[in-house]
XYZ file of N, CA and C in Angstrom:
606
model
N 150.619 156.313 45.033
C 149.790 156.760 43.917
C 148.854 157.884 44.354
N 148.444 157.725 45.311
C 147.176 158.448 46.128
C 148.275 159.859 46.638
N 149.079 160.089 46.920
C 150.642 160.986 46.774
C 150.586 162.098 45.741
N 150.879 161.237 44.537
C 150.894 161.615 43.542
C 149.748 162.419 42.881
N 148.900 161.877 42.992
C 147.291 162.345 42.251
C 147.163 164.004 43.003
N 147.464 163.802 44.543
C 147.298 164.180 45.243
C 148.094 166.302 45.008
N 149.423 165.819 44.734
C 150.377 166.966 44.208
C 149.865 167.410 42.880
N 149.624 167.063 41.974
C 148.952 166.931 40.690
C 148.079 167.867 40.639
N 146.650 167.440 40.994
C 145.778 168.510 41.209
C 146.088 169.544 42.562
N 146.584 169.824 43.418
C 146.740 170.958 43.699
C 147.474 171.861 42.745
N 148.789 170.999 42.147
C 149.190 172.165 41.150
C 148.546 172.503 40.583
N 147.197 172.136 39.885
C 146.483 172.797 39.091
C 146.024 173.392 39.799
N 145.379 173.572 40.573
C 144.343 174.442 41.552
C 145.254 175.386 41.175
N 146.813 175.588 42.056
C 147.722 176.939 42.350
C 147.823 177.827 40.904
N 147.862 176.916 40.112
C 148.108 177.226 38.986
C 146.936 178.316 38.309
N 145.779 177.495 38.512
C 144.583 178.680 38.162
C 144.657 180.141 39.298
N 145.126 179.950 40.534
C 145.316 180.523 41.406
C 146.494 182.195 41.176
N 147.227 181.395 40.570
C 148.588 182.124 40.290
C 148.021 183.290 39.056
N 147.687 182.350 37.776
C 147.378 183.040 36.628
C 145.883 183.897 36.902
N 144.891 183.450 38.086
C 143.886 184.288 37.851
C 142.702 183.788 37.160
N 141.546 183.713 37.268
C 140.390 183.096 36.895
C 139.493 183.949 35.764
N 139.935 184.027 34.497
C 139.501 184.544 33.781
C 138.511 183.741 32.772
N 136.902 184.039 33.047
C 136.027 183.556 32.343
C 135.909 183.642 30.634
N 136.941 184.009 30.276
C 136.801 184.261 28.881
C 137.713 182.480 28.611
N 138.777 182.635 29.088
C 139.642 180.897 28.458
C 139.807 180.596 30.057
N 139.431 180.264 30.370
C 139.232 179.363 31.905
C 138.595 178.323 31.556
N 137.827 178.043 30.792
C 137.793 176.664 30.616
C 138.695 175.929 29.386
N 139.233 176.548 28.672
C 140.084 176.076 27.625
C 141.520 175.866 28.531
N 142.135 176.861 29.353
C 143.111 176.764 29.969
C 142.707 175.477 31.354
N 141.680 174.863 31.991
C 141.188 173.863 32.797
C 141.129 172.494 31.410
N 141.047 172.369 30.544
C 140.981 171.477 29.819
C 142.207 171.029 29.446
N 142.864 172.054 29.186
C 144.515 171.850 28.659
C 145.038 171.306 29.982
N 145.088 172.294 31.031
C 145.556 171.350 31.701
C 145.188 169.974 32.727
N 143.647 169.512 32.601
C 142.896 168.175 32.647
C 143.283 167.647 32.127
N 144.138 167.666 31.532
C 144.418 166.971 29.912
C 145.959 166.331 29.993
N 146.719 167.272 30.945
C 148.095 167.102 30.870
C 148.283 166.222 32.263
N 147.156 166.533 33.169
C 147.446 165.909 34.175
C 146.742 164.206 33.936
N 146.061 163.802 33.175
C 145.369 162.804 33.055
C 146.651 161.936 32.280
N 147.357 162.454 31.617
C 148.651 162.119 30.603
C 149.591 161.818 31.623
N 149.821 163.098 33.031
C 150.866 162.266 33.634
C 150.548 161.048 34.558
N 149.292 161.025 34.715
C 148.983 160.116 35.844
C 148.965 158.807 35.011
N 148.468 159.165 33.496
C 148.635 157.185 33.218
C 150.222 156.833 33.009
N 150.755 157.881 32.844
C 152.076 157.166 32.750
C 152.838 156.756 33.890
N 152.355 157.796 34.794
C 152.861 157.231 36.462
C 152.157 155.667 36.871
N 150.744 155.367 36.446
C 150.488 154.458 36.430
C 150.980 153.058 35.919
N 151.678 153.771 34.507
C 152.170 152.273 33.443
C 153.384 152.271 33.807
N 154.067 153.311 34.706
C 155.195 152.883 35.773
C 155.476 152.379 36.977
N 153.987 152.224 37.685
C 153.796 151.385 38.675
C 153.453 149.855 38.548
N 152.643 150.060 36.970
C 152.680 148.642 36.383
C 153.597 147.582 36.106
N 155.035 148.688 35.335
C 155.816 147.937 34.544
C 156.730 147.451 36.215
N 156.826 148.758 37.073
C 157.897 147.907 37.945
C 157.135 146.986 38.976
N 155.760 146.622 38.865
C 155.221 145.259 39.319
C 155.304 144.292 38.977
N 155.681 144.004 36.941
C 155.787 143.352 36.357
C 157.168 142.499 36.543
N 158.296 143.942 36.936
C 159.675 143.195 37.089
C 159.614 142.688 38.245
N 159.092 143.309 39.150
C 158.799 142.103 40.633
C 158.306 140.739 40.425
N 157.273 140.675 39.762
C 156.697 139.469 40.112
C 157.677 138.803 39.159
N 157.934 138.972 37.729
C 158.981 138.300 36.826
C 160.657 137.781 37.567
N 160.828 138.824 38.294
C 161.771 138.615 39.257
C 161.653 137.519 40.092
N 160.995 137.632 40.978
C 160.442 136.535 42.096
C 160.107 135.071 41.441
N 159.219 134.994 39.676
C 159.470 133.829 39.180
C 160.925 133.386 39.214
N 161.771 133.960 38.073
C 163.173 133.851 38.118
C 163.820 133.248 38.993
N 163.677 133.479 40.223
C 164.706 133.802 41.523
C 163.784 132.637 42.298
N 163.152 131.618 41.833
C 162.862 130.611 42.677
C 163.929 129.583 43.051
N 163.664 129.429 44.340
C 164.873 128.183 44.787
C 163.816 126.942 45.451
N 164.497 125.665 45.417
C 163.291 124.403 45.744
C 164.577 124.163 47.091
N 163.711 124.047 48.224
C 164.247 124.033 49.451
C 164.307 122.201 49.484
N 165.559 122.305 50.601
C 165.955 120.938 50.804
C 165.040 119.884 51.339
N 163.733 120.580 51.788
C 162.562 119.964 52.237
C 161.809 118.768 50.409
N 162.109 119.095 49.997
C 161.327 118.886 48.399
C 161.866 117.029 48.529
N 163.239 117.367 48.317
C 164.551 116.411 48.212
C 164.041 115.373 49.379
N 164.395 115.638 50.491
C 164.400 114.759 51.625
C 162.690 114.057 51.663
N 161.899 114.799 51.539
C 160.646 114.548 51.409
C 159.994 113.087 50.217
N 160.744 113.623 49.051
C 160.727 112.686 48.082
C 160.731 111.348 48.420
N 162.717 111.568 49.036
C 163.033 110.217 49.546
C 162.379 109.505 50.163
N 162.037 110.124 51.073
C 160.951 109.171 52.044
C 160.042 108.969 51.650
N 158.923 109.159 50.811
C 158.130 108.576 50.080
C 158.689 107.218 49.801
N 159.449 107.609 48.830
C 159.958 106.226 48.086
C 160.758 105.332 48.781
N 161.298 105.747 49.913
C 162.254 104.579 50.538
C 161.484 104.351 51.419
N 160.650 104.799 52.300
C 160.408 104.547 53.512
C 159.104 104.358 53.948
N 158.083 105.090 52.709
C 156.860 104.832 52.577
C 156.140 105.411 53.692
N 156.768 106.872 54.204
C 156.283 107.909 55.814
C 154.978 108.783 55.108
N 155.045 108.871 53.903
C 153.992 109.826 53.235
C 152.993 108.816 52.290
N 151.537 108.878 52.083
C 150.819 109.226 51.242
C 150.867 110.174 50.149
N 150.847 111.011 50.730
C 150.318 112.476 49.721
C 151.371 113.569 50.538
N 151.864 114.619 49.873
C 152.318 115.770 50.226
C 152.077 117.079 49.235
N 152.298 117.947 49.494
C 151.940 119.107 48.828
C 152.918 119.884 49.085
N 153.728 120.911 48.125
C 154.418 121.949 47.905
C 153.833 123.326 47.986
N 154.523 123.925 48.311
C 154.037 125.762 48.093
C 155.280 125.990 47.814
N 155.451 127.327 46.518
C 156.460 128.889 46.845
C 155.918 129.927 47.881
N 156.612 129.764 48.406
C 156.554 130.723 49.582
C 158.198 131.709 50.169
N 157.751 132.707 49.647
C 159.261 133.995 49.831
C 160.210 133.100 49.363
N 159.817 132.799 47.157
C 160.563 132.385 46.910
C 161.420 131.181 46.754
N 160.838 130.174 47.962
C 161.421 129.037 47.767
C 160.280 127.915 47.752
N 160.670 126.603 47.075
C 159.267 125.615 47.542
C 159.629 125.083 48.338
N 158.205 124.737 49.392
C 158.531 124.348 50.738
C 158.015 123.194 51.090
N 157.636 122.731 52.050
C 156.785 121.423 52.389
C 155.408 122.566 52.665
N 153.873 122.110 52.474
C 152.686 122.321 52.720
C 152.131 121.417 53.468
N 151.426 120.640 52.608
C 150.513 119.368 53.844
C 151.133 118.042 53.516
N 150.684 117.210 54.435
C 151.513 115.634 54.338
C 150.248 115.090 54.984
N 150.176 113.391 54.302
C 149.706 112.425 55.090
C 149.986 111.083 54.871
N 149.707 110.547 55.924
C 150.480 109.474 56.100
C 149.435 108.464 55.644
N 150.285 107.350 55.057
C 149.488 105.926 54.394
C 148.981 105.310 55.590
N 147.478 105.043 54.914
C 146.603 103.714 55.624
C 146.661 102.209 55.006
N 147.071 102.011 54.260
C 146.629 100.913 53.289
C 146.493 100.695 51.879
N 146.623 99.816 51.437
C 145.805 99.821 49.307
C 144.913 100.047 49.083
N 143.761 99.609 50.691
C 142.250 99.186 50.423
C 142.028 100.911 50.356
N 142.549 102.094 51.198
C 142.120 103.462 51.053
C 143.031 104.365 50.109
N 143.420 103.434 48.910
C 144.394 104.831 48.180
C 143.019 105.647 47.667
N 142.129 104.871 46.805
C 141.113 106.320 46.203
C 140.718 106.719 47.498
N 140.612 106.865 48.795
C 139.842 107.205 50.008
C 140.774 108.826 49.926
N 141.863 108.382 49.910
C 143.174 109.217 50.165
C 143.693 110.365 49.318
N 143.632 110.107 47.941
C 143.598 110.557 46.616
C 142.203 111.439 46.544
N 141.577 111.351 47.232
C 140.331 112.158 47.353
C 140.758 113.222 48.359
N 140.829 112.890 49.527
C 141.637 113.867 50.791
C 142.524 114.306 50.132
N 143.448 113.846 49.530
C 144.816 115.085 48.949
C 143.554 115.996 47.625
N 142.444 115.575 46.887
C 142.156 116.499 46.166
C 141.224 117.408 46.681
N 140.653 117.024 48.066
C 139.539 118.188 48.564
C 140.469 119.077 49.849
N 141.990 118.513 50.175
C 142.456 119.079 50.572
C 143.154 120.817 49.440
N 143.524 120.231 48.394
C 143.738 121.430 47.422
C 142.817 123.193 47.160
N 143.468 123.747 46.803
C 142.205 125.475 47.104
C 143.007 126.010 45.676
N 142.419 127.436 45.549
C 142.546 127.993 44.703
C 144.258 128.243 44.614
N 144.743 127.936 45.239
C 145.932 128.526 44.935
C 146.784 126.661 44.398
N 147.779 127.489 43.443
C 148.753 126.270 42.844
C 149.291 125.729 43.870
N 149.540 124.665 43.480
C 150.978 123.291 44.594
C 151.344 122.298 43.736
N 152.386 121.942 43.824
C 153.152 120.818 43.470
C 152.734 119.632 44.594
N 151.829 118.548 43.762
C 151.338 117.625 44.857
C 152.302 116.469 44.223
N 152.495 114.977 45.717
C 153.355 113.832 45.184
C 152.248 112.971 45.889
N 151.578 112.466 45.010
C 150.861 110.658 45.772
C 151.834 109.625 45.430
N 151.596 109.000 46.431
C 152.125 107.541 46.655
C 150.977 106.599 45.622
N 150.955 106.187 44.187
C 149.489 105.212 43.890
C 150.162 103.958 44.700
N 149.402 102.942 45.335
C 149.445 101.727 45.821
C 148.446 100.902 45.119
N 148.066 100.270 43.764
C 147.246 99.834 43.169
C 147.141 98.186 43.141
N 146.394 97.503 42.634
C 146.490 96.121 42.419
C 145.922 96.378 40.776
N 146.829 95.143 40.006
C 146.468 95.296 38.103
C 145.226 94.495 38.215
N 144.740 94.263 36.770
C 143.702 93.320 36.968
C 144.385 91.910 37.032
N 145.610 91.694 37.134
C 146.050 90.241 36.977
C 146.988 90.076 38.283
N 146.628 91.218 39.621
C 146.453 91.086 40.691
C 147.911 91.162 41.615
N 148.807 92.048 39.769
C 149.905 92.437 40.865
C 150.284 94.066 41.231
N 150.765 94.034 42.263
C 150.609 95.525 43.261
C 151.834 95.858 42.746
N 151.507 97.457 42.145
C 152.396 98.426 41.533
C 151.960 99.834 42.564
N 152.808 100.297 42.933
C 153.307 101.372 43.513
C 154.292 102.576 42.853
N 153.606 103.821 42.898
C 154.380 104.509 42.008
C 154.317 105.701 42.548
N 155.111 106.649 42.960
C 155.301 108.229 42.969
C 154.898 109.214 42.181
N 154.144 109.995 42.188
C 153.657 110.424 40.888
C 153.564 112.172 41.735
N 153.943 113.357 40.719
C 153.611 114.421 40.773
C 152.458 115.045 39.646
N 152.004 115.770 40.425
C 150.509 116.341 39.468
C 150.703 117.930 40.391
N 151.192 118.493 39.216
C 151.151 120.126 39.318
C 149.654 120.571 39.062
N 149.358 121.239 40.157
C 147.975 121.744 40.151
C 147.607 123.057 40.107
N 147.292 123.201 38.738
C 146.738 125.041 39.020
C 145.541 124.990 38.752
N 144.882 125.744 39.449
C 143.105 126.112 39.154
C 143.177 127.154 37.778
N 142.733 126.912 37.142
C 143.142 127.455 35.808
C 141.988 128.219 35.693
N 140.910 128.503 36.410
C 139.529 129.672 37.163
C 139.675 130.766 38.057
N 140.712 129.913 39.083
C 140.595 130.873 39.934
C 141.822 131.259 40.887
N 142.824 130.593 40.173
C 144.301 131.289 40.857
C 144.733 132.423 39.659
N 145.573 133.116 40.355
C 146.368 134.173 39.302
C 147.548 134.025 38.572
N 147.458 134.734 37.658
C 148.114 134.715 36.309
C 149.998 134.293 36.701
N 150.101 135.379 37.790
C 151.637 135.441 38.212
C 152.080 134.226 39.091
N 150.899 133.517 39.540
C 151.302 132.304 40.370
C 151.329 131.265 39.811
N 150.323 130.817 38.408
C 150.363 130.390 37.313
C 151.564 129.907 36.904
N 151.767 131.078 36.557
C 153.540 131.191 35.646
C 154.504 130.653 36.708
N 154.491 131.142 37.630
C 155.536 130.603 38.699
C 155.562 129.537 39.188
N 154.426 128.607 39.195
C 154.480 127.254 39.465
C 155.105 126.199 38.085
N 154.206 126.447 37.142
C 154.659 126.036 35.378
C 156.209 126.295 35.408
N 156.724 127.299 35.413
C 158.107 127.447 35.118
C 158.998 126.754 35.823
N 158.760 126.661 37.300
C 159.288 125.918 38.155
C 159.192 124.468 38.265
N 158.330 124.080 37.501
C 157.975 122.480 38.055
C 159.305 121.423 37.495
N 160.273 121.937 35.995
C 161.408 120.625 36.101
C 162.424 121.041 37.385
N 162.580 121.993 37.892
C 163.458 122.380 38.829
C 162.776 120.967 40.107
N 161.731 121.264 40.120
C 161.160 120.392 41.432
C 161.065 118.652 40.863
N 161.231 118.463 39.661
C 161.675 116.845 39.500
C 162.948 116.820 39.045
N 163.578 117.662 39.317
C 164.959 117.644 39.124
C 165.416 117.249 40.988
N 164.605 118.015 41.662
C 165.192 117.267 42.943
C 164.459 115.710 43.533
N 163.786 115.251 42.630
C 163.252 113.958 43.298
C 163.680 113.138 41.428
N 164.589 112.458 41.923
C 165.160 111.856 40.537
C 164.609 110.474 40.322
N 164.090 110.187 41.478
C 163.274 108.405 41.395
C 162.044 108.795 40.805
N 161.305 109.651 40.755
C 160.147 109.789 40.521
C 159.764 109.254 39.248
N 158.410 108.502 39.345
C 158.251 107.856 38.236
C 157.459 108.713 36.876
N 156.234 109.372 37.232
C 155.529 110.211 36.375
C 155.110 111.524 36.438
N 154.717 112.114 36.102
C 154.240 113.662 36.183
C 152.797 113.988 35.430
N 151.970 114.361 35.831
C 151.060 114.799 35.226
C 150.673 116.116 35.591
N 149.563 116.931 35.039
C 148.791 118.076 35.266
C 147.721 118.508 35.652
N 147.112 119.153 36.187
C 145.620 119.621 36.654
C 145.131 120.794 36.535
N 144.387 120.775 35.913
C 143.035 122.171 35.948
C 142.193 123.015 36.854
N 141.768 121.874 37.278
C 140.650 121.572 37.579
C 140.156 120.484 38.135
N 139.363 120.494 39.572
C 139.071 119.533 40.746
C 138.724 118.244 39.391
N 138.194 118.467 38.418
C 137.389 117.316 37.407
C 138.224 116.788 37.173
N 139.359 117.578 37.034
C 140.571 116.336 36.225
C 141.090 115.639 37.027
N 141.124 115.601 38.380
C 141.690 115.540 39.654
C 140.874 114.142 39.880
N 140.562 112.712 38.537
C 139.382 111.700 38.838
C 140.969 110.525 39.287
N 140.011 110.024 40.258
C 141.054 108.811 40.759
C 141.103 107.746 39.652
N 140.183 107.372 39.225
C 140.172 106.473 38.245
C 141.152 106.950 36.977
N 140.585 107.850 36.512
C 141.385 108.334 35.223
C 143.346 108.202 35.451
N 143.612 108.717 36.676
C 144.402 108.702 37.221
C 145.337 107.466 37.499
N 144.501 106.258 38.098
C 144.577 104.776 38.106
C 144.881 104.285 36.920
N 144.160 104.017 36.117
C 144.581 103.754 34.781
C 146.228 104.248 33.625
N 145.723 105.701 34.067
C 147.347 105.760 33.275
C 148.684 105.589 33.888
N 148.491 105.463 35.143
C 149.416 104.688 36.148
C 149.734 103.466 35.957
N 148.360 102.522 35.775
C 148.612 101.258 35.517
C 149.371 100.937 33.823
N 148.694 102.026 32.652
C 149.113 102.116 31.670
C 150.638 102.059 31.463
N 151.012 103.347 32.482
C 152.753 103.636 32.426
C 153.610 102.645 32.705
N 152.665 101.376 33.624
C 153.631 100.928 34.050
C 154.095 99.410 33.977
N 153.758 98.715 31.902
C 153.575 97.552 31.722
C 154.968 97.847 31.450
């Protein structure tokens, strides 16, 4: 861009150069062409725009969920190696991010807290393990994904690319029991969370 701008106004310079600096339309002939060059530069601009637009639209498109997603799942649910894990797109594909491993029932909100102060501005596809007791004292266990975008302070194009992608990513974990969404650290309450877990699962 800085290229461009760059060739632009020298042609004008040469240009006054060539024709001669005549104070009678020297400024009508500097306006006309201020004028033409300001015209080509936004359009060079809304062409640097539009082919950013097909990039990033592209790169949504062209997401693939890596075999890490799949295998990861499983073990949650069969084997009980994870707590909490977290997803990223990264060049395109989703990958494994962070993992931790279960302590107990007595620390799921302990844990559910660590997977939410572990989270940042940027989106992830998170999976908790809930390990709960009902009030009539029987233990339900459930897999649950909660797509998380900061809806403040991540961007628009990563936004879209997580949203669009997310049945692709419960398309590779087929046991999974629920799915929910996030905003925002507020919505991110263990309790609230607890409950419609326990709700889902009379």
């Amino acid at each position: 861009m800085f290229a461009i701008r760059a060739v632009l106004f020298f042609s004008l310079v040469i240009n006054v150069l060539v024709n001669g600096y005549q104070e009678d339309n020297a400024n009508g002939e500097l306006k006309v062409l201020l004028k033409r060059l300001q015209e080509r530069l936004e359009d060079e601009e809304r062409g640097y725009e539009l082919q950013d637009l097909k990039e990033r639209w592209g790169s949504m498109s062209g997401v693939e969920v890596g075999p890490d997603v799949s295998a990861t799942c499983n073990d949650m649910m069969l084997t009980n190696n994870y707590k909490w894990v977290t997803f990223k797109i990264e060049n395109s594909v989703v990958v494994l991010d962070k993992t931790s491993a279960p302590r107990g029932i007595e620390d799921d909100e302990a844990q559910f807290n660590e997977m939410k102060n572990a989270l940042t501005s940027q989106p992830r596809y998170v999976f908790f393990d809930f390990y709960i007791t009902s009030n009539t004292g029987h233990e339900i266990r459930k897999v649950v994904l909660v797509l998380w975008i900061d809806e403040k302070r991540s961007r628009f194009f990563d936004r879209m690319a997580y949203a669009s992608n997310e049945n692709n990513v419960k398309d590779a974990c087929p046991g999974l029991s629920m799915d929910f969404s996030a905003g925002s650290k507020s919505d991110l309450n263990y309790e609230t969370y607890r409950a419609k877990v326990m709700k889902l699962s009379r």
